[in-house]
XYZ file of C-alpha atoms in Angstrom:
556
model
C 17.141 -4.639 24.321
C 18.853 -7.299 22.257
C 16.382 -9.658 20.614
C 16.184 -13.331 21.442
C 17.321 -14.402 18.010
C 20.503 -12.377 18.321
C 21.148 -13.468 21.868
C 20.515 -17.180 21.302
C 21.838 -17.512 17.743
C 25.426 -17.738 16.607
C 25.506 -14.026 15.793
C 28.576 -12.146 14.651
C 30.025 -10.319 17.684
C 30.680 -7.147 15.689
C 26.980 -6.820 14.868
C 26.076 -7.462 18.504
C 28.441 -4.718 19.644
C 27.024 -2.287 17.079
C 23.473 -2.970 18.225
C 24.405 -2.605 21.897
C 26.188 0.674 21.175
C 23.181 1.933 19.224
C 20.814 1.188 22.085
C 23.116 2.771 24.671
C 23.342 6.029 22.710
C 19.692 6.072 21.682
C 18.815 9.082 23.778
C 21.869 11.057 22.664
C 21.508 10.569 18.898
C 19.574 13.292 17.010
C 17.611 10.668 15.068
C 13.919 9.922 14.814
C 12.248 6.785 16.072
C 11.762 5.750 12.460
C 15.498 5.999 11.739
C 16.404 4.185 14.949
C 13.930 1.413 14.173
C 15.345 0.991 10.691
C 18.956 0.721 11.922
C 17.948 -1.664 14.699
C 16.063 -3.930 12.283
C 18.966 -3.838 9.820
C 21.555 -4.849 12.418
C 19.327 -7.747 13.522
C 18.459 -8.993 10.040
C 19.568 -12.444 8.985
C 20.478 -11.105 5.544
C 23.102 -8.725 6.964
C 24.428 -11.481 9.241
C 24.832 -13.789 6.235
C 26.708 -11.088 4.292
C 29.060 -10.495 7.222
C 29.764 -14.238 7.439
C 30.614 -14.363 3.722
C 32.861 -11.315 4.122
C 34.709 -12.923 7.049
C 35.099 -16.192 5.142
C 36.676 -14.415 2.180
C 39.084 -12.606 4.485
C 40.063 -15.876 6.191
C 40.695 -17.592 2.854
C 42.703 -14.614 1.628
C 45.123 -15.035 4.518
C 45.732 -18.671 3.540
C 48.858 -19.041 1.411
C 47.379 -22.183 -0.178
C 44.463 -20.199 -1.602
C 46.069 -19.877 -5.053
C 46.541 -21.978 -8.215
C 48.789 -24.993 -7.647
C 50.033 -24.997 -11.258
C 49.501 -22.987 -14.422
C 49.915 -25.820 -16.963
C 46.919 -28.041 -16.200
C 46.028 -28.260 -19.912
C 49.474 -29.660 -20.714
C 49.191 -32.141 -17.853
C 45.832 -33.298 -19.254
C 47.394 -33.907 -22.688
C 50.225 -35.906 -21.120
C 47.675 -37.949 -19.191
C 45.841 -38.776 -22.434
C 49.091 -40.111 -23.901
C 49.506 -42.370 -20.875
C 45.888 -43.615 -20.971
C 45.674 -44.296 -24.714
C 47.411 -47.732 -24.704
C 45.347 -48.828 -21.666
C 41.772 -48.017 -22.760
C 41.282 -51.531 -24.157
C 42.481 -53.099 -20.909
C 40.544 -51.063 -18.332
C 37.058 -49.574 -18.435
C 38.129 -46.937 -15.884
C 40.971 -45.821 -18.148
C 38.544 -45.606 -21.071
C 36.074 -43.428 -19.142
C 38.832 -41.113 -17.902
C 40.243 -40.868 -21.433
C 36.853 -39.779 -22.773
C 36.203 -37.422 -19.854
C 39.434 -35.510 -20.347
C 38.462 -34.808 -23.972
C 35.038 -33.289 -23.264
C 34.789 -29.617 -24.373
C 33.539 -28.423 -20.966
C 36.439 -29.898 -19.026
C 39.011 -28.692 -21.542
C 37.488 -25.222 -21.430
C 37.679 -25.257 -17.636
C 41.351 -26.273 -17.665
C 42.149 -23.639 -20.288
C 40.430 -20.912 -18.242
C 42.271 -22.101 -15.106
C 45.640 -21.767 -16.820
C 44.782 -18.324 -18.227
C 43.884 -17.048 -14.759
C 46.898 -18.692 -13.148
C 49.217 -17.134 -15.737
C 47.353 -13.791 -15.566
C 46.956 -14.048 -19.313
C 43.842 -11.929 -19.694
C 42.213 -11.118 -23.029
C 42.156 -8.697 -24.755
C 45.637 -7.238 -24.806
C 45.751 -3.504 -25.442
C 48.474 -2.288 -27.813
C 51.100 0.084 -26.601
C 50.024 3.728 -26.522
C 52.079 5.844 -28.954
C 54.277 8.275 -27.075
C 55.532 10.560 -29.861
C 53.652 13.887 -29.666
C 54.737 17.138 -31.336
C 55.783 19.843 -28.898
C 53.667 22.467 -30.667
C 50.454 20.476 -30.349
C 47.818 21.127 -27.705
C 47.525 18.861 -24.708
C 46.333 15.527 -26.046
C 44.949 12.516 -24.240
C 44.834 9.118 -25.872
C 42.054 6.773 -24.767
C 41.754 3.140 -25.783
C 38.531 1.188 -25.419
C 37.831 -2.414 -26.330
C 34.943 -2.781 -28.766
C 32.310 -5.310 -27.706
C 28.573 -5.906 -28.012
C 28.070 -3.200 -25.375
C 27.634 0.356 -26.720
C 30.639 2.542 -25.965
C 28.332 4.875 -24.107
C 28.967 8.325 -25.567
C 27.383 10.615 -28.152
C 29.198 13.028 -30.446
C 28.096 16.148 -32.289
C 29.457 18.998 -34.400
C 30.209 22.108 -32.344
C 28.141 24.963 -33.780
C 30.902 27.566 -33.302
C 34.082 25.699 -34.249
C 32.748 22.938 -36.508
C 34.804 20.396 -34.542
C 33.583 16.945 -33.512
C 33.073 16.970 -29.724
C 31.744 14.610 -27.068
C 28.118 15.602 -26.495
C 27.182 13.138 -23.751
C 28.760 10.396 -21.646
C 26.385 7.697 -20.401
C 26.764 6.845 -16.720
C 28.050 3.319 -16.198
C 28.969 2.793 -19.851
C 32.405 1.869 -21.191
C 33.375 5.506 -21.828
C 32.301 6.538 -18.333
C 34.083 3.625 -16.684
C 37.314 4.604 -18.405
C 37.250 7.898 -16.506
C 39.043 9.555 -19.435
C 36.254 10.743 -21.736
C 34.276 13.852 -20.757
C 31.598 16.069 -22.238
C 33.187 18.779 -24.381
C 36.328 16.834 -25.284
C 37.302 17.450 -28.925
C 37.797 14.333 -31.049
C 40.976 14.689 -33.138
C 41.583 11.148 -34.379
C 39.864 7.775 -34.276
C 42.154 4.806 -34.917
C 44.792 7.144 -36.416
C 42.247 8.663 -38.853
C 41.984 12.452 -38.624
C 38.350 13.525 -38.238
C 38.833 17.207 -39.092
C 36.115 18.323 -41.483
C 34.165 15.115 -41.028
C 30.580 14.761 -39.839
C 29.333 12.628 -36.921
C 28.085 10.106 -39.495
C 31.592 9.869 -40.983
C 33.021 9.146 -37.531
C 30.347 6.523 -37.001
C 31.402 4.686 -40.157
C 34.998 4.616 -38.906
C 33.843 3.100 -35.633
C 31.642 0.541 -37.338
C 34.559 -0.612 -39.474
C 36.874 -0.935 -36.455
C 37.598 -4.233 -34.725
C 39.120 -4.981 -31.335
C 40.615 -1.871 -29.769
C 39.412 1.636 -30.618
C 41.897 4.450 -29.991
C 40.672 8.021 -29.536
C 42.931 11.060 -29.636
C 41.147 13.844 -27.710
C 41.787 17.447 -26.735
C 40.472 17.777 -23.152
C 37.660 20.218 -22.522
C 38.599 23.096 -20.254
C 37.176 22.916 -16.767
C 35.294 19.703 -17.448
C 35.483 17.218 -14.646
C 33.524 14.136 -13.715
C 29.793 14.444 -13.185
C 28.559 13.410 -9.762
C 25.738 10.897 -9.772
C 22.547 12.218 -8.222
C 20.450 10.296 -5.711
C 17.063 11.360 -7.055
C 14.395 8.672 -7.444
C 11.198 9.321 -9.363
C 8.043 7.378 -10.151
C 7.096 7.492 -13.826
C 3.527 8.487 -14.652
C 3.625 7.433 -18.315
C 4.861 4.598 -20.516
C 7.975 5.122 -22.603
C 9.574 3.144 -25.447
C 12.825 4.430 -26.894
C 12.291 2.634 -30.217
C 8.963 4.410 -30.596
C 10.436 7.859 -29.917
C 11.475 9.667 -33.113
C 13.374 12.364 -31.198
C 15.760 10.362 -29.001
C 19.449 10.829 -29.971
C 19.972 7.067 -30.112
C 17.336 4.385 -29.704
C 19.898 1.845 -28.429
C 20.808 4.242 -25.629
C 17.207 4.680 -24.463
C 15.683 3.201 -21.316
C 12.187 1.729 -21.669
C 9.826 1.916 -18.720
C 6.150 1.647 -17.899
C 3.880 3.756 -15.769
C 4.587 3.144 -12.074
C 8.260 2.174 -12.466
C 10.668 3.815 -10.012
C 13.695 5.286 -11.793
C 17.043 6.388 -10.383
C 17.890 9.659 -12.134
C 21.681 9.729 -12.265
C 22.075 12.893 -14.352
C 19.856 15.882 -15.198
C 22.559 17.952 -16.907
C 20.889 17.784 -20.323
C 17.783 19.960 -20.676
C 16.038 17.405 -22.884
C 17.440 13.974 -22.008
C 18.053 12.680 -18.502
C 20.124 9.617 -17.716
C 18.444 7.013 -15.531
C 18.429 3.422 -14.347
C 15.512 1.365 -13.115
C 15.615 1.125 -9.340
C 17.087 -2.216 -8.321
C 18.467 -2.966 -11.799
C 21.925 -4.516 -11.599
C 22.926 -3.106 -14.982
C 25.028 -0.097 -13.990
C 24.839 1.491 -17.458
C 22.309 4.318 -17.502
C 19.897 4.965 -20.349
C 18.316 8.072 -21.829
C 14.787 9.140 -20.910
C 12.930 12.348 -21.788
C 13.331 15.078 -19.188
C 10.317 16.426 -17.344
C 10.344 19.608 -19.424
C 10.614 17.684 -22.699
C 7.787 15.303 -21.802
C 5.511 18.142 -20.686
C 6.092 20.036 -23.913
C 5.567 16.872 -25.933
C 2.216 16.206 -24.246
C 1.159 19.814 -24.820
C 2.105 19.429 -28.456
C 0.077 16.243 -28.813
C -2.934 17.820 -27.153
C -2.778 20.937 -29.274
C -2.104 18.875 -32.456
C 0.384 21.379 -33.772
C 3.096 21.020 -36.368
C 5.946 18.570 -35.952
C 8.989 19.818 -33.994
C 12.129 21.161 -35.657
C 15.623 19.761 -35.220
C 18.190 21.404 -33.017
C 21.425 19.709 -33.932
C 22.931 16.567 -35.336
C 23.958 14.038 -32.732
C 25.331 10.561 -33.161
C 25.496 7.824 -30.585
C 28.725 5.927 -30.872
C 27.401 2.733 -32.518
C 24.258 4.279 -34.057
C 22.920 7.242 -36.054
C 20.276 9.756 -35.024
C 19.623 13.431 -34.293
C 18.997 15.557 -31.241
C 15.751 17.598 -31.426
C 14.503 20.923 -30.319
C 10.770 20.601 -29.798
C 8.956 23.763 -30.854
C 5.832 23.080 -28.845
C 2.894 25.250 -27.857
C 1.852 25.812 -24.272
C -1.861 25.371 -25.125
C -3.509 22.231 -23.778
C -6.920 20.607 -23.900
C -8.691 17.593 -22.460
C -11.405 15.507 -24.090
C -14.866 16.604 -23.068
C -15.742 13.831 -20.638
C -18.131 14.726 -17.775
C -16.751 14.366 -14.239
C -19.273 12.937 -11.751
C -19.364 14.273 -8.189
C -17.886 12.070 -5.462
C -18.169 12.183 -1.694
C -15.195 12.289 0.681
C -15.358 11.284 4.334
C -12.694 12.295 6.838
C -13.248 10.099 9.945
C -11.156 10.107 13.102
C -10.437 6.380 13.203
C -6.858 5.231 12.473
C -7.685 3.272 9.327
C -11.136 3.577 7.786
C -13.103 3.140 4.606
C -16.143 4.962 3.179
C -19.660 4.642 4.504
C -21.058 5.718 1.129
C -19.780 5.663 -2.432
C -16.747 7.942 -2.250
C -13.293 7.883 -0.719
C -12.355 7.849 2.944
C -9.235 8.499 4.982
C -8.373 8.917 8.642
C -7.760 12.222 10.390
C -5.557 11.237 13.310
C -5.106 14.718 14.766
C -8.437 16.584 14.627
C -10.689 15.999 17.627
C -13.675 18.319 17.254
C -14.189 18.634 13.532
C -17.658 19.935 12.618
C -19.662 19.010 9.542
C -18.876 21.315 6.648
C -20.004 21.339 3.043
C -17.951 23.006 0.319
C -19.229 23.445 -3.213
C -16.789 23.976 -6.065
C -17.594 24.970 -9.620
C -16.831 21.900 -11.727
C -15.659 23.786 -14.808
C -13.328 25.968 -12.745
C -11.763 22.922 -11.092
C -11.312 21.174 -14.462
C -9.504 24.254 -15.771
C -7.131 23.822 -12.842
C -6.655 20.162 -13.697
C -5.699 20.985 -17.263
C -2.544 22.694 -16.009
C -1.228 19.468 -14.485
C 0.672 17.138 -16.798
C 1.840 14.058 -14.898
C 5.380 13.079 -15.902
C 7.624 12.161 -12.978
C 7.175 12.451 -9.215
C 10.162 12.435 -6.874
C 9.775 9.614 -4.361
C 11.476 8.103 -1.319
C 10.971 4.985 0.788
C 8.538 5.284 3.715
C 9.002 2.584 6.344
C 6.105 1.271 8.458
C 5.711 3.320 11.622
C 4.633 1.701 14.887
C 1.514 3.408 16.185
C 1.171 5.576 13.057
C -0.742 3.513 10.478
C -1.261 4.868 6.987
C -4.909 5.523 6.088
C -6.355 3.351 3.339
C -8.215 5.348 0.684
C -10.588 3.700 -1.795
C -11.606 5.697 -4.829
C -13.735 4.835 -7.824
C -16.965 5.721 -9.610
C -20.371 5.175 -7.981
C -21.568 1.601 -8.419
C -18.124 0.036 -8.760
C -18.438 -1.849 -5.448
C -16.323 0.032 -2.939
C -19.004 -0.263 -0.263
C -18.938 -4.056 -0.315
C -15.128 -4.187 -0.285
C -15.127 -1.758 2.651
C -17.721 -3.817 4.508
C -15.757 -7.044 4.096
C -12.514 -5.428 5.214
C -14.125 -3.954 8.325
C -15.520 -7.394 9.150
C -12.003 -8.872 9.251
C -11.010 -6.600 12.172
C -13.640 -4.109 13.443
C -11.186 -2.664 15.975
C -8.752 -1.668 13.240
C -11.119 -0.691 10.417
C -13.989 1.559 11.486
C -16.818 3.436 9.816
C -16.795 7.246 9.921
C -17.910 8.872 13.169
C -21.066 11.163 12.846
C -20.339 14.876 12.689
C -16.971 14.251 11.027
C -17.898 14.110 7.305
C -16.408 16.597 4.883
C -18.499 16.482 1.733
C -17.183 17.798 -1.576
C -18.470 17.608 -5.127
C -15.118 17.305 -6.914
C -12.708 14.378 -6.753
C -9.751 16.648 -7.585
C -10.251 18.684 -4.409
C -10.815 15.520 -2.413
C -7.573 13.894 -3.505
C -5.539 17.036 -2.903
C -6.953 17.382 0.605
C -6.211 13.804 1.647
C -2.931 13.234 -0.239
C -0.810 15.238 2.212
C 2.394 14.642 4.225
C 0.312 14.712 7.396
C -2.006 11.840 6.409
C 0.330 9.859 4.110
C -2.589 7.854 2.644
C -2.364 4.752 0.491
C -4.771 5.386 -2.386
C -6.338 2.367 -4.098
C -8.374 2.852 -7.241
C -11.277 0.413 -7.631
C -11.788 -0.015 -11.363
C -14.679 -1.753 -13.137
C -14.064 -4.417 -15.800
C -15.200 -3.866 -19.375
C -18.902 -3.518 -20.140
C -19.578 -7.214 -20.785
C -17.683 -8.301 -17.687
C -19.347 -5.640 -15.533
C -22.828 -6.584 -16.721
C -22.292 -10.333 -16.368
C -20.757 -10.257 -12.877
C -23.282 -7.782 -11.437
C -26.313 -9.557 -12.888
C -25.019 -12.969 -11.763
C -24.564 -11.627 -8.226
C -27.994 -9.912 -8.323
C -26.306 -6.619 -7.446
C -28.645 -3.745 -6.595
C -28.342 -0.410 -8.330
C -26.809 2.433 -6.297
C -28.283 5.045 -8.630
C -31.916 4.592 -7.514
C -32.502 5.402 -3.860
C -36.277 4.801 -4.076
C -36.372 1.348 -5.649
C -34.384 -1.839 -5.133
C -33.551 -3.068 -8.612
C -30.704 -4.242 -10.776
C -28.429 -2.001 -12.829
C -29.534 -0.907 -16.287
C -27.244 -0.951 -19.334
C -27.123 2.841 -19.260
C -25.949 2.745 -15.645
C -23.243 0.210 -16.528
C -22.088 2.560 -19.299
C -22.121 5.469 -16.823
C -19.910 3.525 -14.409
C -17.343 2.784 -17.121
C -17.566 6.325 -18.497
C -16.968 7.854 -15.053
C -14.132 5.412 -14.423
C -12.308 6.447 -17.593
C -12.689 10.110 -16.720
C -11.298 9.657 -13.193
C -8.449 7.444 -14.409
C -7.555 9.873 -17.209
C -7.237 12.815 -14.816
C -5.984 11.303 -11.579
C -4.320 7.914 -12.167
C -0.925 9.445 -11.325
C -2.164 9.913 -7.751
C -3.084 6.236 -7.249
C -0.768 3.845 -5.396
C -2.535 0.743 -6.663
C -5.366 -0.266 -8.991
C -7.730 -3.190 -8.321
C -10.130 -4.293 -11.051
C -13.361 -5.383 -9.353
C -14.364 -8.037 -11.882
C -14.714 -10.732 -9.229
C -15.531 -9.574 -5.702
C -13.628 -12.372 -3.938
C -10.497 -11.812 -6.020
C -10.711 -8.032 -5.611
C -11.089 -8.400 -1.844
C -8.081 -10.719 -1.688
C -6.026 -8.099 -3.538
C -7.256 -5.432 -1.126
C -6.210 -7.496 1.922
C -2.766 -8.061 0.381
C -2.418 -4.323 -0.280
C -3.302 -3.471 3.337
C -0.748 -6.016 4.536
C 1.991 -4.438 2.406
C 1.188 -0.995 3.775
C 1.535 -2.318 7.329
C 4.715 -4.370 6.859
C 6.771 -3.163 3.881
C 8.642 0.045 3.035
C 6.861 1.656 0.087
C 7.615 4.511 -2.294
C 5.835 7.772 -1.457
C 6.285 11.416 -2.510
C 9.708 12.550 -1.282
C 8.171 15.479 0.599
C 6.402 13.021 2.911
C 9.664 11.783 4.447
C 11.737 14.969 4.388
């Protein structure tokens, strides 16, 4: 049914027809309710309506013959006007003001730009491409690029077999990629009429650095090398990365910095060591280099094992900078610091959106109806050995849209004593019908947080996991003592926390965060209970109303 806003508003008729057609064929389309809801909301959005109106306005103006420059000599007309005004500036204040206005740099720049556009006199002008080519030569392509502050977007290297200078990598969205004429494997014959035979990548770099304006490449095309299709893979990064702090990246200027939690659009995974990526939503179409999953895993293993530095694989030069491409000779051994992992309790209630009754984590089980109490004990050392094999690097993600009637469970996790119980209690008080405590005979108790997270973080439950983190020791002690908080470590006596218990809370928190932070959707520092609760309410609201990134397997 068409919404009131579309029916009563001045809506574009094409959007109305599309929505009506969608609703008429709803039963025939092989789409899910989630997909139908998304399309319906999109067609009724004010943002799409505004874009359609702009599109129609541009088309209408394009049909108007008057929508073009009236003259292409406005600068000359302005100069002639100044000659006319000059003898009159002492007689009229208006003439004086107009005389001064026409000489301002901004107005003159505007008139100059107007004339350049009207005359189609665009800068820079590329020189004519030389046509004389010897008949005995191989097929040659000549590519001209205009040098600017933007990197040219390609790396070169020496081919190990032939010793020739070849294109090693073309950055998606860069100047070389946009030209459509430079491909991986192309042999570089000349740069600005200078033969590069026998030269090194550094020699070629010096030629480029000394060049001004237009740079002309003479290339022998690589056999069977076509354009590389851009992938649609999105990943969430589970580590921080700075290209300028990476000694192994081929070119620091070509790197893409990101922080843990950023969603990246991986546009190319053709290189075993260096992927090309853009930050999701970034308008800069030029991709940057990031370490591949395999490279980052091997690097982390190397750091953990504290082995020798890696060896180099080959020389590689980014056009506009110097550096090398590495081969990391890394060991597969790994180790974690010896921090004890405290046991946590997990509750699996039947309510649609619940929080823990005790210190632990809780989720909803929307399908089970007659679950019996069950206790499973796992050997802590054995589970930690399993955890050592997991090195969080990137996780493929996709957008999950809110689903009517299928709320996502809210999971709170954190060390004992961090204050999850009070946050849970306050949230339940806001809406007892929505947020419920676990139902008796439905608890699944486990002694290891790793098992707990893997059991609840599934495509069936699709939980939103919030980590409740304590502040530093001084902040934790001050806030808890000021609030007269009671210790959760002593079941027999009602007393305040001791310093040792505060240290235990922080110690446990660091251990959990070190091992499992890549599984958290959000982190809330419980330094101030009111502020932490406000953040929790905002997080729940986002889960209910906004599309959020989740593991790709959850929406496939």
